[in-house]
Every structure is written in structure tokens, then in C-alpha cells.
Amino acid sequence: MADTKVVRNADAPWEEFSSELYFADNYSTVLPEDREIIERVSDFFGRVFEQRDSVNLAIDVGSGPNLYPALLMLPWTRQILFTDYSTRNINWLQQHLTMNESDWVGAPFWEEIAHRPGYDHIAEPRKQLSLACSSDSGQVGIRRQNIFKLPKQRWELGTMFFVAESITEDFEEFRAAIRRFVGALVPGAPFAAAFMAESDGYKVAEERFPALKITMSDVEKCFLELEPSELSHYETQTLHKVRDGYTGMIVITGITRGR
């Protein structure tokens, strides 16, 4: 029997990734698993920032056509960098992070978030989010970025949702992506990450994209190697799934080593 080729990040057709179709299938409405993630992450950030001031710089790694990780950071940071490797995703972000459209794709998610402590003080979330990424300093804005080449220790708050396990079938690349995400944050930075457990890959339009069938144990092991504080893990409980081919979503929160 011939060996099955392991698909790595560089092998995937990222320039063919249909941002609009992926958004329509995954983020046009708030799904039950999103609600669980929003509850866990907003509670964590709210608790952390009761004890400290908001930060200047935050990063959302591998944003894709998804605004809600950044919305979860919005009360706690002045500026945000959105990153993605796919040019199509960058174009989608540039289109939907402006104030030029009548309908805001972030509205359903903000409705879910808005009543939570800390978030309820934001009067104009769309405008605030647009302003937060309006600079082009290199550490703020919208930037095409290879996750494996992220700069070290630049940002004070970070999110990475459905990225490390959804770009490769190689465990070492998955592990390296987590290390690069955490390594891009300064010591003492709060972070949140989400993963699809046991994902067997996914299609967008007719293109197949790789995924790694990770477990909670795999994710926890990779983060424990980095010695964060306040590390917490959670697997979603809802029976309703976004699609076939995975068993649930894993949420990790913590604070980078050094504070």
C-alpha cells in the first residue's frame, strides 16, 4: 500500500480559499458553539482586566473571515492587528472592517457579546473596531502574515481561533504554530485560542484543505510546554455541530510566562 502524503501548510491552496463561502457557512450567524466560546473567553478577559489596565497592542492570528475573536478583545486594547496568509481573506477583512457598508457582518456576534461586563461600555463597536485597525504601522492593521514567521514578543493580548489545527496534517507544524502564536506575545500577555477536535479536514467550495485530528490532550501538552500561568481548557458541550468531521471545539485561555 502506498504511503498517504501528509499535507503541510505550504501544500494547501490558500490562494483559492473562498472567504465569502466560508463566511456564509460558518459565521453568517452565531452558532451554539460560538456562544459557548464567547462565554468562556469574555469571562476570562473580563476577569483578567479587572486587575490591570487595557493594553495598546493586540493581535488576532489567522483571522480568516471571522471578526468575533477581535470583538472579544475590543474593550481591552486600543489597537489590533489582523493577520492571515490567504490574500482572499485579507481582502475580505479589508472590505468588512471599514465603515463603508450599510450592513455590518459583526453585528450578530456583537449582539451576543454586548451585554457582558466590560463590553457593555462600548457604544459604537463597529466604529471602534475599524479605528483599532486603521493604522498600518506593522503592528496594527490588516496584514498578510505567515504564522511561522510571526515576530517575537510584540503584542500584549492575543487570539487565535481555528488556525493551528486547520492549516496542516503535520503535528510538528501544529505545535510550531502554537509556539509562534504564544511567542508573538510579550511576557504576561493574556491569550485565548480555539481548536476543532478530531477534525478530518474540510472543503471550501471544491477545494480541500488540511486539518490535524488533535485532542484536548494534544492541545494542552503543546501549551504546557510554554509554561503559561492560569492555563484553562474547555471542550464545547453543544450537540449541534457546524459541519461533519469533528467532535467538538476546544478553548484554551492563559497568560504568557513572565509575569
C-alpha positions as protocol buffer text, in pm:
chain_id: "A"
residue {
  index: 1
  type: MET
  ca { x: 0 y: 0 z: 0 }
}
residue {
  index: 2
  type: ALA
  ca { x: 135 y: 342 z: -94 }
}
residue {
  index: 3
  type: ASP
  ca { x: 205 y: 587 z: 184 }
}
residue {
  index: 4
  type: THR
  ca { x: -53 y: 863 z: 223 }
}
residue {
  index: 5
  type: LYS
  ca { x: 108 y: 1202 z: 173 }
}
residue {
  index: 6
  type: VAL
  ca { x: 95 y: 1430 z: 475 }
}
residue {
  index: 7
  type: VAL
  ca { x: -39 y: 1766 z: 360 }
}
residue {
  index: 8
  type: ARG
  ca { x: 151 y: 2053 z: 516 }
}
residue {
  index: 9
  type: ASN
  ca { x: 66 y: 2420 z: 528 }
}
residue {
  index: 10
  type: ALA
  ca { x: 272 y: 2507 z: 220 }
}
residue {
  index: 11
  type: ASP
  ca { x: 87 y: 2240 z: 19 }
}
residue {
  index: 12
  type: ALA
  ca { x: -262 y: 2383 z: 70 }
}
residue {
  index: 13
  type: PRO
  ca { x: -430 y: 2602 z: -196 }
}
residue {
  index: 14
  type: TRP
  ca { x: -466 y: 2912 z: 22 }
}
residue {
  index: 15
  type: GLU
  ca { x: -499 y: 3150 z: -272 }
}
residue {
  index: 16
  type: GLU
  ca { x: -810 y: 2955 z: -379 }
}
residue {
  index: 17
  type: PHE
  ca { x: -974 y: 2988 z: -37 }
}
residue {
  index: 18
  type: SER
  ca { x: -1327 y: 3128 z: -84 }
}
residue {
  index: 19
  type: SER
  ca { x: -1370 y: 3372 z: 203 }
}
residue {
  index: 20
  type: GLU
  ca { x: -1730 y: 3454 z: 116 }
}
residue {
  index: 21
  type: LEU
  ca { x: -1842 y: 3090 z: 108 }
}
residue {
  index: 22
  type: TYR
  ca { x: -1653 y: 3009 z: 428 }
}
residue {
  index: 23
  type: PHE
  ca { x: -1814 y: 3308 z: 600 }
}
residue {
  index: 24
  type: ALA
  ca { x: -2161 y: 3206 z: 477 }
}
residue {
  index: 25
  type: ASP
  ca { x: -2118 y: 2853 z: 608 }
}
residue {
  index: 26
  type: ASN
  ca { x: -1955 y: 2938 z: 941 }
}
residue {
  index: 27
  type: TYR
  ca { x: -2003 y: 3299 z: 1053 }
}
residue {
  index: 28
  type: SER
  ca { x: -2316 y: 3446 z: 897 }
}
residue {
  index: 29
  type: THR
  ca { x: -2499 y: 3361 z: 1221 }
}
residue {
  index: 30
  type: VAL
  ca { x: -2392 y: 3291 z: 1578 }
}
residue {
  index: 31
  type: LEU
  ca { x: -2391 y: 2914 z: 1624 }
}
residue {
  index: 32
  type: PRO
  ca { x: -2431 y: 2737 z: 1961 }
}
residue {
  index: 33
  type: GLU
  ca { x: -2062 y: 2651 z: 1981 }
}
residue {
  index: 34
  type: ASP
  ca { x: -1974 y: 3016 z: 1917 }
}
residue {
  index: 35
  type: ARG
  ca { x: -2190 y: 3110 z: 2216 }
}
residue {
  index: 36
  type: GLU
  ca { x: -2000 y: 2873 z: 2440 }
}
residue {
  index: 37
  type: ILE
  ca { x: -1666 y: 3010 z: 2320 }
}
residue {
  index: 38
  type: ILE
  ca { x: -1781 y: 3370 z: 2362 }
}
residue {
  index: 39
  type: GLU
  ca { x: -1892 y: 3299 z: 2718 }
}
residue {
  index: 40
  type: ARG
  ca { x: -1563 y: 3135 z: 2818 }
}
residue {
  index: 41
  type: VAL
  ca { x: -1332 y: 3388 z: 2654 }
}
residue {
  index: 42
  type: SER
  ca { x: -1524 y: 3701 z: 2754 }
}
residue {
  index: 43
  type: ASP
  ca { x: -1535 y: 3579 z: 3115 }
}
residue {
  index: 44
  type: PHE
  ca { x: -1160 y: 3515 z: 3111 }
}
residue {
  index: 45
  type: PHE
  ca { x: -1065 y: 3851 z: 2958 }
}
residue {
  index: 46
  type: GLY
  ca { x: -1307 y: 4035 z: 3185 }
}
residue {
  index: 47
  type: ARG
  ca { x: -1160 y: 3869 z: 3493 }
}
residue {
  index: 48
  type: VAL
  ca { x: -801 y: 3940 z: 3387 }
}
residue {
  index: 49
  type: PHE
  ca { x: -864 y: 4305 z: 3308 }
}
residue {
  index: 50
  type: GLU
  ca { x: -1036 y: 4369 z: 3638 }
}
residue {
  index: 51
  type: GLN
  ca { x: -683 y: 4357 z: 3779 }
}
residue {
  index: 52
  type: ARG
  ca { x: -493 y: 4551 z: 3510 }
}
residue {
  index: 53
  type: ASP
  ca { x: -517 y: 4835 z: 3262 }
}
residue {
  index: 54
  type: SER
  ca { x: -612 y: 4783 z: 2899 }
}
residue {
  index: 55
  type: VAL
  ca { x: -324 y: 4734 z: 2656 }
}
residue {
  index: 56
  type: ASN
  ca { x: -201 y: 4919 z: 2348 }
}
residue {
  index: 57
  type: LEU
  ca { x: -146 y: 4632 z: 2105 }
}
residue {
  index: 58
  type: ALA
  ca { x: -341 y: 4311 z: 2038 }
}
residue {
  index: 59
  type: ILE
  ca { x: -319 y: 4054 z: 1760 }
}
residue {
  index: 60
  type: ASP
  ca { x: -565 y: 3811 z: 1603 }
}
residue {
  index: 61
  type: VAL
  ca { x: -363 y: 3539 z: 1430 }
}
residue {
  index: 62
  type: GLY
  ca { x: -512 y: 3371 z: 1123 }
}
residue {
  index: 63
  type: SER
  ca { x: -827 y: 3579 z: 1130 }
}
residue {
  index: 64
  type: GLY
  ca { x: -995 y: 3445 z: 818 }
}
residue {
  index: 65
  type: PRO
  ca { x: -1344 y: 3585 z: 751 }
}
residue {
  index: 66
  type: ASN
  ca { x: -1418 y: 3600 z: 1124 }
}
residue {
  index: 67
  type: LEU
  ca { x: -1445 y: 3915 z: 1338 }
}
residue {
  index: 68
  type: TYR
  ca { x: -1554 y: 3777 z: 1671 }
}
residue {
  index: 69
  type: PRO
  ca { x: -1211 y: 3692 z: 1820 }
}
residue {
  index: 70
  type: ALA
  ca { x: -1116 y: 4059 z: 1773 }
}
residue {
  index: 71
  type: LEU
  ca { x: -1451 y: 4172 z: 1913 }
}
residue {
  index: 72
  type: LEU
  ca { x: -1372 y: 3970 z: 2226 }
}
residue {
  index: 73
  type: MET
  ca { x: -1053 y: 4179 z: 2266 }
}
residue {
  index: 74
  type: LEU
  ca { x: -1213 y: 4513 z: 2178 }
}
residue {
  index: 75
  type: PRO
  ca { x: -1267 y: 4660 z: 2528 }
}
residue {
  index: 76
  type: TRP
  ca { x: -921 y: 4562 z: 2643 }
}
residue {
  index: 77
  type: THR
  ca { x: -697 y: 4705 z: 2370 }
}
residue {
  index: 78
  type: ARG
  ca { x: -652 y: 5029 z: 2180 }
}
residue {
  index: 79
  type: GLN
  ca { x: -517 y: 4876 z: 1858 }
}
residue {
  index: 80
  type: ILE
  ca { x: -543 y: 4541 z: 1683 }
}
residue {
  index: 81
  type: LEU
  ca { x: -351 y: 4362 z: 1409 }
}
residue {
  index: 82
  type: PHE
  ca { x: -548 y: 4116 z: 1196 }
}
residue {
  index: 83
  type: THR
  ca { x: -329 y: 3861 z: 1018 }
}
residue {
  index: 84
  type: ASP
  ca { x: -391 y: 3591 z: 760 }
}
residue {
  index: 85
  type: TYR
  ca { x: -187 y: 3406 z: 499 }
}
residue {
  index: 86
  type: SER
  ca { x: -459 y: 3398 z: 231 }
}
residue {
  index: 87
  type: THR
  ca { x: -481 y: 3706 z: 11 }
}
residue {
  index: 88
  type: ARG
  ca { x: -853 y: 3644 z: -28 }
}
residue {
  index: 89
  type: ASN
  ca { x: -901 y: 3655 z: 347 }
}
residue {
  index: 90
  type: ILE
  ca { x: -700 y: 3976 z: 367 }
}
residue {
  index: 91
  type: ASN
  ca { x: -924 y: 4129 z: 101 }
}
residue {
  index: 92
  type: TRP
  ca { x: -1234 y: 4015 z: 292 }
}
residue {
  index: 93
  type: LEU
  ca { x: -1106 y: 4175 z: 613 }
}
residue {
  index: 94
  type: GLN
  ca { x: -1020 y: 4500 z: 438 }
}
residue {
  index: 95
  type: GLN
  ca { x: -1371 y: 4514 z: 295 }
}
residue {
  index: 96
  type: HIS
  ca { x: -1557 y: 4432 z: 617 }
}
residue {
  index: 97
  type: LEU
  ca { x: -1351 y: 4632 z: 863 }
}
residue {
  index: 98
  type: THR
  ca { x: -1435 y: 4964 z: 700 }
}
residue {
  index: 99
  type: MET
  ca { x: -1738 y: 5183 z: 774 }
}
residue {
  index: 100
  type: ASN
  ca { x: -1841 y: 5185 z: 408 }
}
residue {
  index: 101
  type: GLU
  ca { x: -2108 y: 4912 z: 408 }
}
residue {
  index: 102
  type: SER
  ca { x: -2464 y: 4956 z: 530 }
}
residue {
  index: 103
  type: ASP
  ca { x: -2480 y: 4610 z: 691 }
}
residue {
  index: 104
  type: TRP
  ca { x: -2217 y: 4503 z: 941 }
}
residue {
  index: 105
  type: VAL
  ca { x: -2122 y: 4135 z: 940 }
}
residue {
  index: 106
  type: GLY
  ca { x: -2006 y: 4162 z: 1302 }
}
residue {
  index: 107
  type: ALA
  ca { x: -2349 y: 4267 z: 1430 }
}
residue {
  index: 108
  type: PRO
  ca { x: -2485 y: 3920 z: 1524 }
}
residue {
  index: 109
  type: PHE
  ca { x: -2173 y: 3845 z: 1726 }
}
residue {
  index: 110
  type: TRP
  ca { x: -2170 y: 4182 z: 1897 }
}
residue {
  index: 111
  type: GLU
  ca { x: -2533 y: 4129 z: 1999 }
}
residue {
  index: 112
  type: GLU
  ca { x: -2415 y: 3813 z: 2174 }
}
residue {
  index: 113
  type: ILE
  ca { x: -2121 y: 3989 z: 2341 }
}
residue {
  index: 114
  type: ALA
  ca { x: -2257 y: 4337 z: 2413 }
}
residue {
  index: 115
  type: HIS
  ca { x: -2432 y: 4271 z: 2745 }
}
residue {
  index: 116
  type: ARG
  ca { x: -2126 y: 4117 z: 2911 }
}
residue {
  index: 117
  type: PRO
  ca { x: -1927 y: 4310 z: 3175 }
}
residue {
  index: 118
  type: GLY
  ca { x: -1669 y: 4537 z: 3016 }
}
residue {
  index: 119
  type: TYR
  ca { x: -1824 y: 4503 z: 2672 }
}
residue {
  index: 120
  type: ASP
  ca { x: -2140 y: 4686 z: 2776 }
}
residue {
  index: 121
  type: HIS
  ca { x: -1949 y: 5017 z: 2788 }
}
residue {
  index: 122
  type: ILE
  ca { x: -1879 y: 5022 z: 2414 }
}
residue {
  index: 123
  type: ALA
  ca { x: -2133 y: 5246 z: 2240 }
}
residue {
  index: 124
  type: GLU
  ca { x: -2012 y: 5208 z: 1879 }
}
residue {
  index: 125
  type: PRO
  ca { x: -1837 y: 4871 z: 1841 }
}
residue {
  index: 126
  type: ARG
  ca { x: -1818 y: 4881 z: 1464 }
}
residue {
  index: 127
  type: LYS
  ca { x: -1652 y: 5222 z: 1463 }
}
residue {
  index: 128
  type: GLN
  ca { x: -1420 y: 5129 z: 1749 }
}
residue {
  index: 129
  type: LEU
  ca { x: -1311 y: 4810 z: 1574 }
}
residue {
  index: 130
  type: SER
  ca { x: -1249 y: 4996 z: 1249 }
}
residue {
  index: 131
  type: LEU
  ca { x: -1040 y: 5259 z: 1427 }
}
residue {
  index: 132
  type: ALA
  ca { x: -848 y: 4993 z: 1621 }
}
residue {
  index: 133
  type: CYS
  ca { x: -706 y: 4851 z: 1297 }
}
residue {
  index: 134
  type: SER
  ca { x: -685 y: 5172 z: 1095 }
}
residue {
  index: 135
  type: SER
  ca { x: -309 y: 5220 z: 1134 }
}
residue {
  index: 136
  type: ASP
  ca { x: -57 y: 5050 z: 909 }
}
residue {
  index: 137
  type: SER
  ca { x: 241 y: 5053 z: 1144 }
}
residue {
  index: 138
  type: GLY
  ca { x: 329 y: 4685 z: 1101 }
}
residue {
  index: 139
  type: GLN
  ca { x: 198 y: 4602 z: 1447 }
}
residue {
  index: 140
  type: VAL
  ca { x: -153 y: 4733 z: 1380 }
}
residue {
  index: 141
  type: GLY
  ca { x: -391 y: 4699 z: 1084 }
}
residue {
  index: 142
  type: ILE
  ca { x: -455 y: 4413 z: 843 }
}
residue {
  index: 143
  type: ARG
  ca { x: -150 y: 4223 z: 724 }
}
residue {
  index: 144
  type: ARG
  ca { x: -74 y: 3915 z: 519 }
}
residue {
  index: 145
  type: GLN
  ca { x: 144 y: 3712 z: 754 }
}
residue {
  index: 146
  type: ASN
  ca { x: 285 y: 3360 z: 761 }
}
residue {
  index: 147
  type: ILE
  ca { x: 217 y: 3228 z: 1111 }
}
residue {
  index: 148
  type: PHE
  ca { x: 557 y: 3057 z: 1115 }
}
residue {
  index: 149
  type: LYS
  ca { x: 728 y: 3394 z: 1068 }
}
residue {
  index: 150
  type: LEU
  ca { x: 547 y: 3597 z: 1333 }
}
residue {
  index: 151
  type: PRO
  ca { x: 777 y: 3845 z: 1511 }
}
residue {
  index: 152
  type: LYS
  ca { x: 859 y: 3767 z: 1872 }
}
residue {
  index: 153
  type: GLN
  ca { x: 719 y: 3945 z: 2177 }
}
residue {
  index: 154
  type: ARG
  ca { x: 534 y: 4233 z: 2009 }
}
residue {
  index: 155
  type: TRP
  ca { x: 172 y: 4216 z: 2127 }
}
residue {
  index: 156
  type: GLU
  ca { x: 14 y: 4241 z: 2471 }
}
residue {
  index: 157
  type: LEU
  ca { x: -305 y: 4043 z: 2407 }
}
residue {
  index: 158
  type: GLY
  ca { x: -385 y: 3775 z: 2151 }
}
residue {
  index: 159
  type: THR
  ca { x: -638 y: 3540 z: 1997 }
}
residue {
  index: 160
  type: MET
  ca { x: -601 y: 3251 z: 1752 }
}
residue {
  index: 161
  type: PHE
  ca { x: -922 y: 3069 z: 1657 }
}
residue {
  index: 162
  type: PHE
  ca { x: -928 y: 2752 z: 1442 }
}
residue {
  index: 163
  type: VAL
  ca { x: -586 y: 2803 z: 1288 }
}
residue {
  index: 164
  type: ALA
  ca { x: -307 y: 2572 z: 1408 }
}
residue {
  index: 165
  type: GLU
  ca { x: -507 y: 2250 z: 1353 }
}
residue {
  index: 166
  type: SER
  ca { x: -670 y: 2376 z: 1032 }
}
residue {
  index: 167
  type: ILE
  ca { x: -363 y: 2452 z: 820 }
}
residue {
  index: 168
  type: THR
  ca { x: -169 y: 2123 z: 826 }
}
residue {
  index: 169
  type: GLU
  ca { x: -177 y: 1746 z: 882 }
}
residue {
  index: 170
  type: ASP
  ca { x: 168 y: 1756 z: 1043 }
}
residue {
  index: 171
  type: PHE
  ca { x: 174 y: 1755 z: 1425 }
}
residue {
  index: 172
  type: GLU
  ca { x: 508 y: 1938 z: 1438 }
}
residue {
  index: 173
  type: GLU
  ca { x: 368 y: 2221 z: 1226 }
}
residue {
  index: 174
  type: PHE
  ca { x: 66 y: 2235 z: 1458 }
}
residue {
  index: 175
  type: ARG
  ca { x: 297 y: 2255 z: 1759 }
}
residue {
  index: 176
  type: ALA
  ca { x: 513 y: 2520 z: 1588 }
}
residue {
  index: 177
  type: ALA
  ca { x: 206 y: 2732 z: 1508 }
}
residue {
  index: 178
  type: ILE
  ca { x: 107 y: 2736 z: 1876 }
}
residue {
  index: 179
  type: ARG
  ca { x: 461 y: 2825 z: 1978 }
}
residue {
  index: 180
  type: ARG
  ca { x: 473 y: 3110 z: 1725 }
}
residue {
  index: 181
  type: PHE
  ca { x: 139 y: 3247 z: 1843 }
}
residue {
  index: 182
  type: VAL
  ca { x: 237 y: 3247 z: 2209 }
}
residue {
  index: 183
  type: GLY
  ca { x: 588 y: 3366 z: 2122 }
}
residue {
  index: 184
  type: ALA
  ca { x: 448 y: 3672 z: 1944 }
}
residue {
  index: 185
  type: LEU
  ca { x: 307 y: 3792 z: 2277 }
}
residue {
  index: 186
  type: VAL
  ca { x: 502 y: 3979 z: 2542 }
}
residue {
  index: 187
  type: PRO
  ca { x: 554 y: 3818 z: 2885 }
}
residue {
  index: 188
  type: GLY
  ca { x: 238 y: 3841 z: 3092 }
}
residue {
  index: 189
  type: ALA
  ca { x: 2 y: 3873 z: 2794 }
}
residue {
  index: 190
  type: PRO
  ca { x: -346 y: 3718 z: 2820 }
}
residue {
  index: 191
  type: PHE
  ca { x: -446 y: 3496 z: 2528 }
}
residue {
  index: 192
  type: ALA
  ca { x: -730 y: 3278 z: 2402 }
}
residue {
  index: 193
  type: ALA
  ca { x: -718 y: 3007 z: 2137 }
}
residue {
  index: 194
  type: ALA
  ca { x: -982 y: 2776 z: 1991 }
}
residue {
  index: 195
  type: PHE
  ca { x: -944 y: 2445 z: 1806 }
}
residue {
  index: 196
  type: MET
  ca { x: -1161 y: 2188 z: 1630 }
}
residue {
  index: 197
  type: ALA
  ca { x: -1114 y: 1849 z: 1795 }
}
residue {
  index: 198
  type: GLU
  ca { x: -1057 y: 1544 z: 1574 }
}
residue {
  index: 199
  type: SER
  ca { x: -1107 y: 1741 z: 1253 }
}
residue {
  index: 200
  type: ASP
  ca { x: -1053 y: 1533 z: 940 }
}
residue {
  index: 201
  type: GLY
  ca { x: -1017 y: 1828 z: 702 }
}
residue {
  index: 202
  type: TYR
  ca { x: -1268 y: 2050 z: 530 }
}
residue {
  index: 203
  type: LYS
  ca { x: -1383 y: 2172 z: 191 }
}
residue {
  index: 204
  type: VAL
  ca { x: -1441 y: 2531 z: 87 }
}
residue {
  index: 205
  type: ALA
  ca { x: -1620 y: 2536 z: -247 }
}
residue {
  index: 206
  type: GLU
  ca { x: -1448 y: 2249 z: -428 }
}
residue {
  index: 207
  type: GLU
  ca { x: -1108 y: 2290 z: -264 }
}
residue {
  index: 208
  type: ARG
  ca { x: -995 y: 2054 z: 11 }
}
residue {
  index: 209
  type: PHE
  ca { x: -793 y: 2200 z: 299 }
}
residue {
  index: 210
  type: PRO
  ca { x: -587 y: 2008 z: 555 }
}
residue {
  index: 211
  type: ALA
  ca { x: -656 y: 1957 z: 923 }
}
residue {
  index: 212
  type: LEU
  ca { x: -494 y: 1763 z: 1206 }
}
residue {
  index: 213
  type: LYS
  ca { x: -701 y: 1529 z: 1424 }
}
residue {
  index: 214
  type: ILE
  ca { x: -597 y: 1676 z: 1756 }
}
residue {
  index: 215
  type: THR
  ca { x: -739 y: 1600 z: 2101 }
}
residue {
  index: 216
  type: MET
  ca { x: -765 y: 1804 z: 2418 }
}
residue {
  index: 217
  type: SER
  ca { x: -456 y: 1622 z: 2544 }
}
residue {
  index: 218
  type: ASP
  ca { x: -256 y: 1726 z: 2234 }
}
residue {
  index: 219
  type: VAL
  ca { x: -355 y: 2091 z: 2272 }
}
residue {
  index: 220
  type: GLU
  ca { x: -290 y: 2102 z: 2646 }
}
residue {
  index: 221
  type: LYS
  ca { x: 51 y: 1938 z: 2603 }
}
residue {
  index: 222
  type: CYS
  ca { x: 161 y: 2199 z: 2347 }
}
residue {
  index: 223
  type: PHE
  ca { x: 59 y: 2487 z: 2571 }
}
residue {
  index: 224
  type: LEU
  ca { x: 204 y: 2337 z: 2889 }
}
residue {
  index: 225
  type: GLU
  ca { x: 543 y: 2323 z: 2715 }
}
residue {
  index: 226
  type: LEU
  ca { x: 532 y: 2704 z: 2707 }
}
residue {
  index: 227
  type: GLU
  ca { x: 468 y: 2730 z: 3083 }
}
residue {
  index: 228
  type: PRO
  ca { x: 183 y: 2983 z: 3083 }
}
residue {
  index: 229
  type: SER
  ca { x: 3 y: 3081 z: 3402 }
}
residue {
  index: 230
  type: GLU
  ca { x: -371 y: 3046 z: 3463 }
}
residue {
  index: 231
  type: LEU
  ca { x: -399 y: 2788 z: 3183 }
}
residue {
  index: 232
  type: SER
  ca { x: -757 y: 2671 z: 3141 }
}
residue {
  index: 233
  type: HIS
  ca { x: -910 y: 2433 z: 2890 }
}
residue {
  index: 234
  type: TYR
  ca { x: -1268 y: 2360 z: 2792 }
}
residue {
  index: 235
  type: GLU
  ca { x: -1444 y: 2149 z: 2528 }
}
residue {
  index: 236
  type: THR
  ca { x: -1781 y: 2266 z: 2397 }
}
residue {
  index: 237
  type: GLN
  ca { x: -2084 y: 2068 z: 2507 }
}
residue {
  index: 238
  type: THR
  ca { x: -2343 y: 2153 z: 2242 }
}
residue {
  index: 239
  type: LEU
  ca { x: -2470 y: 1866 z: 2029 }
}
residue {
  index: 240
  type: HIS
  ca { x: -2524 y: 2089 z: 1726 }
}
residue {
  index: 241
  type: LYS
  ca { x: -2215 y: 2085 z: 1503 }
}
residue {
  index: 242
  type: VAL
  ca { x: -2102 y: 2334 z: 1241 }
}
residue {
  index: 243
  type: ARG
  ca { x: -2027 y: 2050 z: 999 }
}
residue {
  index: 244
  type: ASP
  ca { x: -1947 y: 1681 z: 988 }
}
residue {
  index: 245
  type: GLY
  ca { x: -1596 y: 1558 z: 1054 }
}
residue {
  index: 246
  type: TYR
  ca { x: -1504 y: 1681 z: 1402 }
}
residue {
  index: 247
  type: THR
  ca { x: -1611 y: 1605 z: 1759 }
}
residue {
  index: 248
  type: GLY
  ca { x: -1622 y: 1945 z: 1928 }
}
residue {
  index: 249
  type: MET
  ca { x: -1436 y: 2268 z: 1987 }
}
residue {
  index: 250
  type: ILE
  ca { x: -1157 y: 2320 z: 2238 }
}
residue {
  index: 251
  type: VAL
  ca { x: -1100 y: 2656 z: 2409 }
}
residue {
  index: 252
  type: ILE
  ca { x: -770 y: 2743 z: 2578 }
}
residue {
  index: 253
  type: THR
  ca { x: -705 y: 3056 z: 2783 }
}
residue {
  index: 254
  type: GLY
  ca { x: -399 y: 3165 z: 2976 }
}
residue {
  index: 255
  type: ILE
  ca { x: -130 y: 3423 z: 3037 }
}
residue {
  index: 256
  type: THR
  ca { x: 215 y: 3401 z: 2881 }
}
residue {
  index: 257
  type: ARG
  ca { x: 509 y: 3320 z: 3105 }
}
residue {
  index: 258
  type: GLY
  ca { x: 693 y: 3603 z: 3271 }
}
residue {
  index: 259
  type: ARG
  ca { x: 451 y: 3792 z: 3493 }
}
